Coordinates of C-alpha atoms in Angstrom, one line a residue:
M1 CA -63.3 -2.6 110.2
P2 CA -62.7 1.0 108.9
I3 CA -60.1 3.1 110.7
S4 CA -61.4 6.0 112.8
F5 CA -59.5 9.2 112.3
L6 CA -59.9 9.8 116.0
A7 CA -57.7 6.8 116.6
V8 CA -54.9 8.1 114.4
P9 CA -52.2 10.1 116.4
P10 CA -52.2 13.8 115.5
M11 CA -48.5 13.5 114.4
T12 CA -49.4 10.9 111.9
L13 CA -52.2 13.0 110.5
T14 CA -49.8 16.0 110.2
V15 CA -47.2 13.9 108.4
V16 CA -49.9 12.5 106.0
A17 CA -51.2 16.0 105.4
L18 CA -47.7 17.4 104.6
F19 CA -47.0 14.3 102.4
V20 CA -50.2 14.8 100.4
L21 CA -49.6 18.6 100.0
T22 CA -46.0 17.9 98.8
Y23 CA -47.1 15.5 96.1
V24 CA -50.0 17.7 95.0
G25 CA -47.3 20.3 94.6
M26 CA -45.3 17.8 92.5
A27 CA -48.3 17.4 90.3
L28 CA -49.1 21.1 89.9
G29 CA -45.5 22.2 89.7
R30 CA -46.4 25.1 92.0
F31 CA -49.1 26.4 94.3
P32 CA -51.5 29.0 92.9
G33 CA -50.6 32.5 93.9
L34 CA -47.1 31.6 95.0
R35 CA -43.8 31.4 93.1
I36 CA -42.6 28.3 94.9
D37 CA -41.6 25.5 92.6
R38 CA -41.3 21.7 93.2
T39 CA -38.0 22.0 94.9
G40 CA -39.2 24.7 97.2
I41 CA -42.4 22.8 98.1
A42 CA -40.5 19.6 99.0
L43 CA -37.8 21.6 100.9
V44 CA -40.4 23.5 103.0
A45 CA -42.3 20.3 103.8
A46 CA -39.1 18.6 104.9
I47 CA -38.2 21.6 107.1
L48 CA -41.7 21.5 108.7
L49 CA -41.4 17.8 109.4
L50 CA -38.1 18.5 111.2
A51 CA -39.5 21.4 113.1
I52 CA -42.6 19.6 114.5
G53 CA -40.5 16.6 115.5
A54 CA -41.7 14.1 113.0
L55 CA -38.1 13.7 111.9
E56 CA -34.9 14.1 113.8
S57 CA -31.6 15.4 112.3
G58 CA -30.1 11.9 112.4
Q59 CA -33.2 10.4 110.7
V60 CA -32.9 12.9 107.9
T61 CA -29.4 11.9 107.3
E62 CA -30.4 8.2 107.4
A63 CA -33.2 8.8 105.0
I64 CA -31.1 10.4 102.2
D65 CA -29.6 8.0 99.7
F66 CA -26.2 9.7 99.5
P67 CA -24.7 7.4 96.9
T68 CA -27.5 8.3 94.5
L69 CA -26.9 12.0 95.1
F70 CA -23.1 11.5 94.6
I71 CA -23.7 9.9 91.2
L72 CA -26.0 12.7 90.1
F73 CA -23.5 15.3 91.3
G74 CA -20.6 13.6 89.6
L75 CA -22.4 13.3 86.3
M76 CA -23.4 16.9 86.5
V77 CA -19.7 17.9 86.9
L78 CA -18.7 15.7 84.0
S79 CA -21.4 17.3 81.9
A80 CA -20.2 20.7 83.0
Q81 CA -16.8 19.8 81.5
Y82 CA -18.6 19.1 78.1
A83 CA -20.5 22.4 78.5
A84 CA -17.4 24.4 79.3
S85 CA -15.7 23.0 76.2
G86 CA -18.6 24.4 74.1
F87 CA -19.6 20.9 73.0
Y88 CA -23.3 21.2 73.6
D89 CA -23.7 24.5 71.8
W90 CA -21.5 23.2 69.0
C91 CA -23.4 20.0 68.8
A92 CA -26.8 21.6 68.8
L93 CA -25.8 24.1 66.1
R94 CA -24.2 21.4 63.9
V95 CA -27.4 19.3 64.3
A96 CA -29.5 22.3 63.2
Q97 CA -27.3 22.9 60.2
A98 CA -26.4 19.3 59.4
A99 CA -29.0 18.1 56.9
R100 CA -31.1 19.9 54.3
S101 CA -33.8 17.4 54.4
P102 CA -36.2 17.8 57.4
A103 CA -36.4 14.0 57.6
R104 CA -32.6 13.7 58.0
L105 CA -32.4 16.7 60.3
L106 CA -35.1 15.1 62.6
A107 CA -33.2 11.8 62.5
V108 CA -29.9 13.5 63.5
T109 CA -31.7 15.4 66.3
V110 CA -33.2 12.2 67.7
A111 CA -30.0 10.2 67.4
V112 CA -27.8 12.8 69.0
G113 CA -30.2 13.7 71.8
G114 CA -30.9 10.0 72.6
G115 CA -27.2 9.0 72.3
L116 CA -25.9 11.7 74.6
S117 CA -28.7 11.1 77.1
A118 CA -27.7 7.5 77.5
I119 CA -24.3 8.5 78.9
L120 CA -25.0 12.0 80.4
A121 CA -28.1 12.8 82.4
N122 CA -30.9 13.6 80.0
D123 CA -32.0 16.7 81.9
V124 CA -28.5 18.2 81.5
V125 CA -28.4 17.4 77.7
V126 CA -31.7 19.1 76.9
F127 CA -31.0 22.1 79.1
A128 CA -27.8 22.7 77.2
M129 CA -28.9 21.9 73.7
T130 CA -32.4 23.4 73.4
P131 CA -31.5 27.2 73.1
M132 CA -28.8 26.7 70.4
L133 CA -31.0 24.2 68.5
C134 CA -33.8 26.9 68.4
V135 CA -31.4 29.5 67.2
G136 CA -30.0 27.3 64.4
L137 CA -33.4 26.1 63.2
L138 CA -35.0 29.6 63.2
A139 CA -32.0 30.8 61.2
R140 CA -32.9 28.2 58.6
R141 CA -36.5 29.3 58.7
L142 CA -37.6 25.9 60.1
D143 CA -40.2 25.4 62.7
P144 CA -38.3 24.3 65.9
R145 CA -41.4 22.7 67.5
P146 CA -41.2 19.2 65.9
Y147 CA -37.5 19.0 66.5
L148 CA -37.9 20.1 70.1
I149 CA -40.5 17.3 70.6
G150 CA -38.1 14.9 69.0
L151 CA -35.3 16.1 71.2
A152 CA -37.3 15.7 74.4
G153 CA -38.7 12.3 73.4
A154 CA -35.3 11.1 72.3
A155 CA -33.7 12.3 75.5
N156 CA -36.3 10.3 77.6
A157 CA -36.1 7.2 75.4
G158 CA -32.3 7.2 75.1
S159 CA -31.8 7.8 78.8
A160 CA -33.8 4.6 79.5
A161 CA -31.0 2.5 78.1
T162 CA -28.5 3.0 81.0
V163 CA -28.4 3.1 84.7
I164 CA -27.0 6.6 84.6
G165 CA -29.2 8.0 81.9
N166 CA -31.6 9.8 84.1
P167 CA -32.2 10.5 87.8
Q168 CA -34.8 7.8 88.4
N169 CA -32.6 5.2 86.8
I170 CA -29.7 6.2 89.0
L171 CA -31.9 5.8 92.1
I172 CA -33.2 2.4 90.9
G173 CA -29.7 1.2 90.1
Q174 CA -28.4 2.2 93.5
M175 CA -31.3 0.7 95.4
G176 CA -31.1 -2.6 93.5
H177 CA -27.3 -2.6 93.1
L178 CA -27.7 -3.1 89.4
D179 CA -24.8 -3.7 87.1
F180 CA -24.2 -1.1 84.4
W181 CA -23.7 -3.5 81.5
R182 CA -26.5 -5.9 82.5
F183 CA -28.9 -3.0 82.8
L184 CA -27.9 -1.9 79.2
A185 CA -28.5 -5.5 78.0
V186 CA -32.0 -5.5 79.5
C187 CA -33.1 -1.9 78.7
G188 CA -31.0 -1.1 75.7
V189 CA -33.3 -2.7 73.1
P190 CA -36.6 -1.1 74.2
A191 CA -34.8 2.2 74.5
L192 CA -33.5 1.9 70.9
V193 CA -36.9 1.0 69.7
G194 CA -38.3 3.9 71.6
L195 CA -35.9 6.2 69.6
V196 CA -37.2 4.8 66.3
V197 CA -40.8 5.3 67.5
V198 CA -40.1 8.9 68.5
Y199 CA -38.7 9.7 65.1
A200 CA -41.5 7.9 63.2
V201 CA -44.3 9.5 65.2
V202 CA -42.9 13.1 65.0
W203 CA -42.3 12.7 61.3
L204 CA -45.8 11.4 60.6
A205 CA -47.4 14.0 62.8
W206 CA -45.5 17.0 61.3
R207 CA -44.9 15.9 57.7
G208 CA -45.4 18.8 55.3
R209 CA -45.3 21.3 58.2
F210 CA -41.6 21.7 59.0
G211 CA -41.4 25.1 57.5
E212 CA -41.2 28.5 59.3
P213 CA -43.5 28.7 62.3
D214 CA -46.6 30.9 62.3
D215 CA -46.6 34.0 64.5
G216 CA -48.5 32.3 67.3
A217 CA -45.8 29.6 67.6
A218 CA -42.6 31.5 67.8
G219 CA -41.3 35.0 68.2
G220 CA -38.3 36.8 69.3
G221 CA -35.9 34.2 67.9
A222 CA -33.3 34.6 65.2
T223 CA -34.8 34.2 61.8
G224 CA -32.2 35.5 59.5
E225 CA -29.3 33.5 58.1
G226 CA -26.9 35.3 60.3
G227 CA -28.9 34.6 63.5
A228 CA -26.9 31.6 64.5
E229 CA -23.5 32.8 65.6
P230 CA -20.5 30.4 65.2
V231 CA -19.5 28.4 68.3
T232 CA -15.9 27.9 69.4
L233 CA -15.1 24.4 70.4
D234 CA -12.3 23.9 72.9
R235 CA -10.9 20.6 71.6
A236 CA -8.5 20.2 74.5
Q237 CA -11.3 20.5 77.1
L238 CA -13.6 18.3 75.0
G239 CA -10.8 15.6 74.8
K240 CA -10.5 15.7 78.6
A241 CA -14.3 15.1 78.9
V242 CA -14.3 12.2 76.4
V243 CA -11.3 10.5 78.1
A244 CA -13.1 10.9 81.5
T245 CA -16.3 9.4 80.1
L246 CA -14.3 6.4 78.7
V247 CA -12.6 6.0 82.1
L248 CA -15.9 6.1 83.8
L249 CA -17.3 3.4 81.6
G250 CA -14.2 1.3 82.3
L251 CA -14.7 1.7 86.0
F252 CA -18.2 0.3 85.7
T253 CA -16.6 -3.0 84.7
T254 CA -14.8 -3.2 88.0
N255 CA -16.0 -3.9 91.5
L256 CA -15.6 -0.3 92.5
P257 CA -18.9 1.2 93.7
H258 CA -20.5 3.3 91.0
E259 CA -20.7 6.4 93.2
I260 CA -16.9 6.2 94.0
G261 CA -16.0 5.9 90.3
V262 CA -18.2 8.8 89.4
L263 CA -16.8 11.0 92.2
L264 CA -13.2 10.2 91.2
V265 CA -14.0 11.3 87.6
A266 CA -15.7 14.4 88.9
G267 CA -12.8 15.3 91.1
A268 CA -10.4 14.9 88.1
M269 CA -12.6 17.3 86.1
L270 CA -12.3 20.0 88.9
I271 CA -8.5 19.9 88.6
S272 CA -7.8 22.3 85.7
R273 CA -5.4 25.1 84.7
R274 CA -8.1 26.9 82.6
L275 CA -11.5 26.2 84.1
A276 CA -12.3 27.5 87.5
S277 CA -13.8 25.0 89.9
R278 CA -16.3 27.7 90.9
G279 CA -17.6 27.9 87.4
M280 CA -17.8 24.1 87.0
L281 CA -19.7 23.8 90.3
G282 CA -22.0 26.6 89.2
M283 CA -23.3 24.4 86.4
V284 CA -24.4 21.7 88.8
D285 CA -28.2 21.5 89.1
W286 CA -28.3 22.0 92.9
H287 CA -32.1 22.4 92.7
L288 CA -32.5 18.8 91.6
L289 CA -30.1 17.5 94.3
V290 CA -32.1 19.4 97.0
L291 CA -35.4 18.0 95.5
F292 CA -34.1 14.5 95.8
A293 CA -32.9 15.0 99.4
A294 CA -36.1 16.6 100.5
L295 CA -38.3 13.9 98.9
F296 CA -36.1 11.2 100.6
A297 CA -36.8 12.9 104.0
I298 CA -40.6 13.3 103.4
N299 CA -41.0 9.7 102.3
H300 CA -39.0 8.5 105.3
A301 CA -41.3 10.5 107.7
L302 CA -44.3 8.7 106.2
K303 CA -42.5 5.4 106.4
L304 CA -42.0 5.9 110.2
T305 CA -45.8 6.1 110.6
G306 CA -46.1 2.5 109.5
L307 CA -48.8 3.4 106.9
P308 CA -46.7 2.4 103.8
A309 CA -45.9 -1.0 105.2
E310 CA -49.6 -1.6 105.9
F311 CA -50.5 -0.4 102.4
V312 CA -47.9 -2.7 100.7
S313 CA -49.1 -5.7 102.9
G314 CA -52.7 -5.0 101.7
L315 CA -51.6 -4.9 98.1
E316 CA -49.6 -8.1 98.5
A317 CA -52.6 -9.8 100.1
A318 CA -54.8 -8.7 97.3
G319 CA -52.3 -9.7 94.6
W320 CA -51.7 -6.1 93.4
L321 CA -48.0 -5.6 94.0
P322 CA -46.4 -4.0 90.9
D323 CA -44.2 -7.0 90.2
R324 CA -46.4 -7.8 87.2
L325 CA -46.6 -5.8 84.0
A326 CA -50.4 -5.6 84.2
V327 CA -50.0 -3.5 87.4
M328 CA -46.6 -1.8 86.7
T329 CA -47.5 -0.4 83.3
P330 CA -50.6 1.6 84.2
L331 CA -49.0 2.6 87.5
A332 CA -46.0 4.0 85.8
L333 CA -48.1 5.8 83.2
A334 CA -50.4 7.4 85.7
A335 CA -47.8 8.3 88.3
S336 CA -45.2 9.7 85.9
N337 CA -47.8 12.0 84.3
S338 CA -49.3 13.2 87.6
I339 CA -46.5 13.8 90.0
G340 CA -43.6 13.2 87.5
N341 CA -41.4 10.1 87.0
V342 CA -38.7 11.1 89.4
P343 CA -41.0 11.7 92.4
A344 CA -43.0 8.7 91.5
V345 CA -40.0 6.4 91.5
I346 CA -38.8 7.8 94.8
L347 CA -42.2 7.3 96.3
L348 CA -42.7 3.8 95.0
L349 CA -39.3 2.6 96.2
A350 CA -39.8 4.1 99.6
A351 CA -43.1 2.2 100.0
W352 CA -41.8 -1.0 98.3
P353 CA -38.3 -1.5 99.6
S354 CA -37.5 -5.0 98.3
P355 CA -38.8 -5.4 94.7
P356 CA -37.4 -8.2 92.6
E357 CA -34.6 -7.4 90.0
G358 CA -37.0 -7.8 87.1
A359 CA -39.4 -5.3 88.5
L360 CA -36.6 -2.8 88.9
Y361 CA -35.8 -3.0 85.2
G362 CA -39.5 -2.7 84.4
L363 CA -39.8 0.3 86.6
A364 CA -36.8 2.0 85.0
I365 CA -37.8 1.5 81.4
L366 CA -41.6 2.0 81.9
S367 CA -41.4 5.1 84.1
T368 CA -38.9 6.7 81.7
L369 CA -40.9 6.0 78.5
A370 CA -44.1 7.0 80.3
G371 CA -42.6 10.5 80.8
N372 CA -43.1 11.2 77.0
L373 CA -46.9 11.1 77.3
L374 CA -47.4 14.7 78.5
I375 CA -45.2 17.7 79.2
P376 CA -45.3 17.3 83.0
G377 CA -44.4 13.6 82.7
S378 CA -40.7 14.3 82.9
L379 CA -38.3 17.0 83.9
A380 CA -36.7 16.8 80.5
N381 CA -39.9 17.8 78.8
I382 CA -40.4 20.8 81.1
I383 CA -36.8 21.9 80.6
V384 CA -37.2 21.8 76.8
V385 CA -40.5 23.8 76.9
E386 CA -39.1 26.4 79.3
R387 CA -35.7 26.8 77.5
A388 CA -37.5 27.0 74.2
A389 CA -39.8 29.8 75.5
A390 CA -36.8 31.8 76.6
S391 CA -35.5 31.5 73.0
G392 CA -38.8 32.7 71.6
V393 CA -40.4 29.4 70.7
R394 CA -43.6 28.4 72.3
L395 CA -44.3 24.7 72.4
G396 CA -47.9 24.0 73.5
F397 CA -49.4 21.2 75.7
V398 CA -51.6 19.9 72.9
E399 CA -48.8 20.1 70.3
H400 CA -46.7 17.9 72.4
A401 CA -49.5 15.6 73.4
R402 CA -50.3 15.0 69.7
C403 CA -46.9 13.2 69.4
G404 CA -46.3 12.3 73.0
I405 CA -49.4 10.1 73.4
P406 CA -48.8 7.7 70.4
M407 CA -45.0 7.6 71.0
T408 CA -45.5 6.7 74.6
L409 CA -48.1 4.0 74.0
L410 CA -46.2 2.4 71.2
S411 CA -42.8 2.4 72.9
M412 CA -44.3 1.2 76.2
G413 CA -46.2 -1.5 74.3
F414 CA -42.9 -2.8 72.9
A415 CA -41.2 -2.6 76.3
V416 CA -44.0 -4.7 77.9
L417 CA -43.6 -7.3 75.2
W418 CA -39.8 -7.3 75.6
L419 CA -39.8 -7.6 79.4
W420 CA -42.4 -10.4 79.2
G421 CA -40.7 -12.2 76.3
T422 CA -37.3 -12.1 77.9
G423 CA -38.7 -13.4 81.2
W424 CA -37.9 -10.5 83.4
M425 CA -41.5 -9.8 84.4
R426 CA -44.7 -11.8 84.1
L427 CA -47.6 -10.3 82.4
S428 CA -50.3 -10.9 85.0

């Protein structure tokens, strides 16, 4: 029997309306006529839910997965240590100047972007590397666009390898209590294949067109040989960051909770005679942390209405739970490229609180690789486009999609075969 809207409590209707508006905002990135972004949209919705009594202060605290936020925060502080040493700028400039052959230069870009993103959050890596990569490539009179697509694609694919590679993997790992090294064993191979696919697709799509961009593609960047200024690398601070990273990986082999290990390393980074803690904390992406917290609260408010539980029960009765690749794959592809892979994972785990371990690995690798399809699919893509535009390089939606669609379909296809062949998920 269909449900009458008159029988639904007004509070439930209000919660559903705010929930829908929030995720429409996630898909659009902003509301027309307003300068409010995804974080602002989610925060305002959470405030309204608190104001109308749909949530109480204690329920907001209960809804937020603090261990996930602690890991994100700690990794951002560790990444700030790398940034403060000049490593990201040095690395991006060295990549841009490393090889004379465009094929080798693209390979280095993909390898470095993917490798760094597996250990440090991919969003932070592309945020730091994009501007200097643009400067270095323009100085060599090379078109930065294919390399930027390669950087974004590699950051997404490489981050899929580990439980700390990106925000959605961190959340999945915390919700499922997944072991770092076991996660790497399951997801590392499809992530590595994804990097190869990214390189091959970008090279084939742009072969013969790696030269200086036309006037409609770039402007305002450095185009002379002297445009890329030398970068000073603080080897002492870089050494501190590398040692901290190795210590963190070592802590992942112990029974110490991941969030405690990451926070201990972050605390050690804040103790310095040369780097002010205010400056280090200023490099933390507080907007992303607020977005996570607000989405946790919004999803919890919807959960309290009982509607998600009824929806999941209906899917289970119909045999449509995403514990099979035939359901998970199109769901990850559609959700990641509409509302974004981070909000999609938060939403799915809020509605489906007890997925099997194999489905968690599938969700991690498939939602991450799906983010390469279109620019809005992942935050890393959006960051690359915005940071490149600030450097005078305009990367268009169609230009990205021309590479993003085949690289996503090929890499996800292999991931599906891998998860099925290794027995982690059934096909149908």
